Coordinates of N, CA and C in Angstrom, one line a residue:
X1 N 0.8 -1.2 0.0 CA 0.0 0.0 0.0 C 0.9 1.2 0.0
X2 N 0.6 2.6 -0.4 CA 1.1 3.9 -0.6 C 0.2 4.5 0.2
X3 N 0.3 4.7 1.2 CA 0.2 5.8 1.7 C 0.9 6.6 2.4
X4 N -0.2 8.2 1.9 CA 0.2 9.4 1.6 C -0.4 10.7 3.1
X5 N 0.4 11.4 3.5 CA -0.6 12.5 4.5 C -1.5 12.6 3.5
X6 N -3.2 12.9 4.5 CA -4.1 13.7 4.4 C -4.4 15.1 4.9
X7 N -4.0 14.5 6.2 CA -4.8 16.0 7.4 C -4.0 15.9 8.6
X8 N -4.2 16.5 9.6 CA -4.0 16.3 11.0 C -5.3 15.5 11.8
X9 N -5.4 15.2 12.7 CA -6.6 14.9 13.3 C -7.0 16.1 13.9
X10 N -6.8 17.4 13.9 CA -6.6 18.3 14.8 C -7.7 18.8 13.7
X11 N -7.6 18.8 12.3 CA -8.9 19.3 11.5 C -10.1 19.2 11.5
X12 N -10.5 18.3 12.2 CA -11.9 16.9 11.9 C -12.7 18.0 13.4
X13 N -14.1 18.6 12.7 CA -15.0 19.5 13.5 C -16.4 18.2 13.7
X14 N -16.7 18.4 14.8 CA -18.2 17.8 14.5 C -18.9 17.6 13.4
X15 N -19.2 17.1 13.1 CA -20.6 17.0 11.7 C -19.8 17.3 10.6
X16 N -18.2 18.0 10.4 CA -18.0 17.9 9.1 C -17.3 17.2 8.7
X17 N -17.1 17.0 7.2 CA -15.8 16.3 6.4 C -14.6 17.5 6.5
X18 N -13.4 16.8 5.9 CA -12.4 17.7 5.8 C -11.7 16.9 4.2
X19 N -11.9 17.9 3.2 CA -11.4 18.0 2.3 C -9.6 17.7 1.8
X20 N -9.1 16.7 1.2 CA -7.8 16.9 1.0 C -7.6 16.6 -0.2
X21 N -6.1 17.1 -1.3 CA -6.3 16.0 -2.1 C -4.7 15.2 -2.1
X22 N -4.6 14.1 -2.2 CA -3.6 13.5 -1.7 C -3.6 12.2 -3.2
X23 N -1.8 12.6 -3.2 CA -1.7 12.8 -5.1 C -2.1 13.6 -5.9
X24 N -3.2 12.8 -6.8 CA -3.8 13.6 -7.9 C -5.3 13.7 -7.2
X25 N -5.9 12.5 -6.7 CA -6.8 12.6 -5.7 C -7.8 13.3 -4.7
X26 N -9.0 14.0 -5.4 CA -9.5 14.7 -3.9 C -10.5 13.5 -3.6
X27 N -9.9 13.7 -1.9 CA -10.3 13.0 -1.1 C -11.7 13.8 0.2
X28 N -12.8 13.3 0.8 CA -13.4 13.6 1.6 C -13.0 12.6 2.8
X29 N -12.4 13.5 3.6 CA -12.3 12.4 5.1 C -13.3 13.4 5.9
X30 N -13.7 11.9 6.9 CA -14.6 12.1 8.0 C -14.2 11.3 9.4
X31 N -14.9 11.5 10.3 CA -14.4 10.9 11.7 C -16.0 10.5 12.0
X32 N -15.7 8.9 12.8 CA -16.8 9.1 13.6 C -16.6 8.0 15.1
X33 N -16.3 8.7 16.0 CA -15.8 8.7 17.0 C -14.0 7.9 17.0
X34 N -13.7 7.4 17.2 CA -12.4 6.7 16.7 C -11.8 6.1 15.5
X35 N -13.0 6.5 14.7 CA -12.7 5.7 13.4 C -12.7 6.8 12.4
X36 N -12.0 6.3 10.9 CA -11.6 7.7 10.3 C -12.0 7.0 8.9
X37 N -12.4 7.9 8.1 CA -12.8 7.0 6.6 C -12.3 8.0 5.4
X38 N -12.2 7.6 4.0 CA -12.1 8.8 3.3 C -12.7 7.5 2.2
X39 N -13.2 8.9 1.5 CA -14.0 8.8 0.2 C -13.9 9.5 -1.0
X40 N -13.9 9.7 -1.8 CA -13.7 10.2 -2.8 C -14.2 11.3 -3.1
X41 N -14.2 12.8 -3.3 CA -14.7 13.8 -2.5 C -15.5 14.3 -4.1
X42 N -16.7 13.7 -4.1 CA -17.6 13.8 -5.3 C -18.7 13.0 -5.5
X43 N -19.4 13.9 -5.6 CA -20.9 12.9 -5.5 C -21.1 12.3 -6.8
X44 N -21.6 10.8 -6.8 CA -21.8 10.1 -7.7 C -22.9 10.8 -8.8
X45 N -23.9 11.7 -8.0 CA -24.9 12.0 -8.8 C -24.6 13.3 -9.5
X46 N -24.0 14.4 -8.9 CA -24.1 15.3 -9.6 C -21.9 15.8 -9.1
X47 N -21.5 16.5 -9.7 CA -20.1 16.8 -9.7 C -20.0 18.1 -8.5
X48 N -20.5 17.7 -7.6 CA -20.2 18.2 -6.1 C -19.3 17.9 -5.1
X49 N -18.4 18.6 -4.2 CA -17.7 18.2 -3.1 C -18.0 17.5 -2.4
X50 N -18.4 16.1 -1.5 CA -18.9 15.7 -0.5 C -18.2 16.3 0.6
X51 N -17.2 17.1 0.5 CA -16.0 17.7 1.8 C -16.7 18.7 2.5
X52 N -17.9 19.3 1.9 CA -18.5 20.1 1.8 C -20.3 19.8 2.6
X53 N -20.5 18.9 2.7 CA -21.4 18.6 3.2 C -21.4 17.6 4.7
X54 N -22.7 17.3 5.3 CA -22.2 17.4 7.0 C -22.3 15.8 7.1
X55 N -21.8 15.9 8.3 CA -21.2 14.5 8.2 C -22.2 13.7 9.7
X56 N -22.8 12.7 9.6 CA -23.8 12.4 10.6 C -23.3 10.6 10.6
X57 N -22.8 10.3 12.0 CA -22.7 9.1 11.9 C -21.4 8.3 11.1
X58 N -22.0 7.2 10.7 CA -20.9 6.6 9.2 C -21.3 7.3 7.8
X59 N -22.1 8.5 7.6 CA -22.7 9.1 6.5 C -22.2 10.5 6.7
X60 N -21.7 10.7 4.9 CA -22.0 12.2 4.4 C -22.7 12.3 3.7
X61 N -23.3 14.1 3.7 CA -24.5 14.0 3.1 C -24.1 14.9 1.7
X62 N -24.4 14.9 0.4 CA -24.2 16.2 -0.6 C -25.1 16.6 -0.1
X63 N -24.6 18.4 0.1 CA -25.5 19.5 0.2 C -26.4 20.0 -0.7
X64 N -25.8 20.1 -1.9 CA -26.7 20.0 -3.5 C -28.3 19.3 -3.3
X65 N -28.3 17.8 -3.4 CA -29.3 17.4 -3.4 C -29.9 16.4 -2.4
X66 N -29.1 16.1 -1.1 CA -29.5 15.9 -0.2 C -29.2 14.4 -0.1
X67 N -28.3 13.4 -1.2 CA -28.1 12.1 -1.1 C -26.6 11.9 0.2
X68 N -27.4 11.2 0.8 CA -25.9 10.5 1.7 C -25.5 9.3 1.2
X69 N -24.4 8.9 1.6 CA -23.1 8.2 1.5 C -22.3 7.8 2.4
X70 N -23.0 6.0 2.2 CA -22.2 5.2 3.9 C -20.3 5.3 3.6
X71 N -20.0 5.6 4.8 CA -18.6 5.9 4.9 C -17.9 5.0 4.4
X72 N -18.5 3.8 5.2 CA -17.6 2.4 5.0 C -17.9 1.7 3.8
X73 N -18.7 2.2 2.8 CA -19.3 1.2 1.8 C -19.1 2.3 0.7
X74 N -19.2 3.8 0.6 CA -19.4 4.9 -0.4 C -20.7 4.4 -1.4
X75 N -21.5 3.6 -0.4 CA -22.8 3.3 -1.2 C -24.2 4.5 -1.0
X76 N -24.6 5.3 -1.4 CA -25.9 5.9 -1.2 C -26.7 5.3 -0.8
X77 N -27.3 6.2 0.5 CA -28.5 5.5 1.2 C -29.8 6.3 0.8
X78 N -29.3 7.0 -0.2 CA -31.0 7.5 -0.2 C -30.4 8.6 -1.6
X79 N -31.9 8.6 -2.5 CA -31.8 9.2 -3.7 C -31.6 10.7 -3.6
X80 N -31.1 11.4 -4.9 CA -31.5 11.0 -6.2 C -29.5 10.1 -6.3
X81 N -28.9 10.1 -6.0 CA -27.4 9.5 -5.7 C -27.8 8.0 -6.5
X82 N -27.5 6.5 -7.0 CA -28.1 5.8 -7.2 C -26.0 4.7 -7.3
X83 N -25.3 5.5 -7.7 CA -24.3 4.9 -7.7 C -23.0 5.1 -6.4
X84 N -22.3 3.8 -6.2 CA -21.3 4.5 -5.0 C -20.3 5.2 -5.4
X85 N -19.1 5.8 -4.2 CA -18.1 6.6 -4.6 C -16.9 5.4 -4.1
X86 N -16.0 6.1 -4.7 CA -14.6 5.3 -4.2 C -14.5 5.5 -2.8
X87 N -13.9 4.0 -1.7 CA -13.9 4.3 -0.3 C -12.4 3.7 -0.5
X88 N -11.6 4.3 0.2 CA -10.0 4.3 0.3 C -9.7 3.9 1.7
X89 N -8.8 3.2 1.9 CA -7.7 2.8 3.2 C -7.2 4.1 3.7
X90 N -7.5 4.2 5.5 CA -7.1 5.0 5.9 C -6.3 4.4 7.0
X91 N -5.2 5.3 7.3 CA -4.1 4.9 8.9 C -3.8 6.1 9.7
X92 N -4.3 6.0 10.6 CA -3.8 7.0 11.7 C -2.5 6.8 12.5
X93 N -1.3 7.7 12.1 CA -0.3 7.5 13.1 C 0.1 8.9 13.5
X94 N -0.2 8.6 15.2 CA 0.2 9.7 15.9 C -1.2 10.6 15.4
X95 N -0.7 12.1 15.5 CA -1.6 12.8 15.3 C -2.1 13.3 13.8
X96 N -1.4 12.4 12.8 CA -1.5 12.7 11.1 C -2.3 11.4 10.8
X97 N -3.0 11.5 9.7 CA -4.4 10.7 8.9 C -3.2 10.7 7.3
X98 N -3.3 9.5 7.1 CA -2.9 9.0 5.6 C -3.5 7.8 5.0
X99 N -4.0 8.7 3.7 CA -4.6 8.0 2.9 C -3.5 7.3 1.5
X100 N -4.5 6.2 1.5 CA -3.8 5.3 0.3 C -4.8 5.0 -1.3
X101 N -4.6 6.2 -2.2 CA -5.5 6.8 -3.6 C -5.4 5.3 -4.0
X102 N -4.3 4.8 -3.9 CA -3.7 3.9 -5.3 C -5.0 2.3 -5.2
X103 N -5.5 2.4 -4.2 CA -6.5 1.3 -3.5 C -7.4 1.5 -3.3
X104 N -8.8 0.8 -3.8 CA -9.8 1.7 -3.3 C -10.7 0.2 -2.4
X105 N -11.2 0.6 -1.5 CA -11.5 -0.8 -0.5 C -12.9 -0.9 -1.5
X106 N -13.9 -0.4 -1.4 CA -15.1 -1.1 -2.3 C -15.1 -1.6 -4.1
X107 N -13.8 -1.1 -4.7 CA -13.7 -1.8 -5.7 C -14.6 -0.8 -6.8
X108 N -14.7 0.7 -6.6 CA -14.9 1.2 -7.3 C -14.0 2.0 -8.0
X109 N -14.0 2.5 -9.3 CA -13.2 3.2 -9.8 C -13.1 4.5 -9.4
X110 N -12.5 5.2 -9.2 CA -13.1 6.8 -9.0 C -13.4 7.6 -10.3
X111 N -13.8 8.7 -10.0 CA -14.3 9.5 -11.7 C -13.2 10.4 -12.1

């Protein structure tokens, strides 16, 4: 695996994502209590930030049209969304978050 910094953990606010792009890569990471996820920072349905939208639980939401996106799957739980996003390997050491682009754990392509 390649992994790359993302963030600090010192970024990560309640309810939001935190935007990075790491390589060529924009990435949306989130937290939800000890656990850290990143996703591919674009909504499958329309070409929006997910980094940008709030973050509830294992789900982000696009703010555009209201589809969330399970952290751990980058599958949409609710329309108009219909396809997943790329969900990527994440490692926390120390107080830095790095992601690994070159992998994507659900086996989707990114756009």
């Amino acid at each position: 695996m390649s992994f790359e910094f993302a963030c600090s953990i010192d970024e990560f606010r309640e309810g939001e994502a935190v935007g990075a792009t790491v390589g060529d890569q924009d990435v949306a990471l989130a937290r939800d209590g000890d656990e850290f996820f990143a996703v591919e920072d674009v909504c499958s349905h329309a070409a929006v930030a997910l980094s940008e939208g709030e973050v509830e639980g294992c789900t982000v939401e696009c703010w555009l049209h209201g589809s969330r996106f399970d952290l751990r799957t980058g599958k949409p739980t609710g329309l108009p969304a219909t396809e997943p996003v790329a969900t990527f390997p994440v490692e926390v050491r120390g107080n830095d978050v790095y992601v690994d682009v070159t992998t994507t754990l659900n086996g989707v392509t990114p756009q």
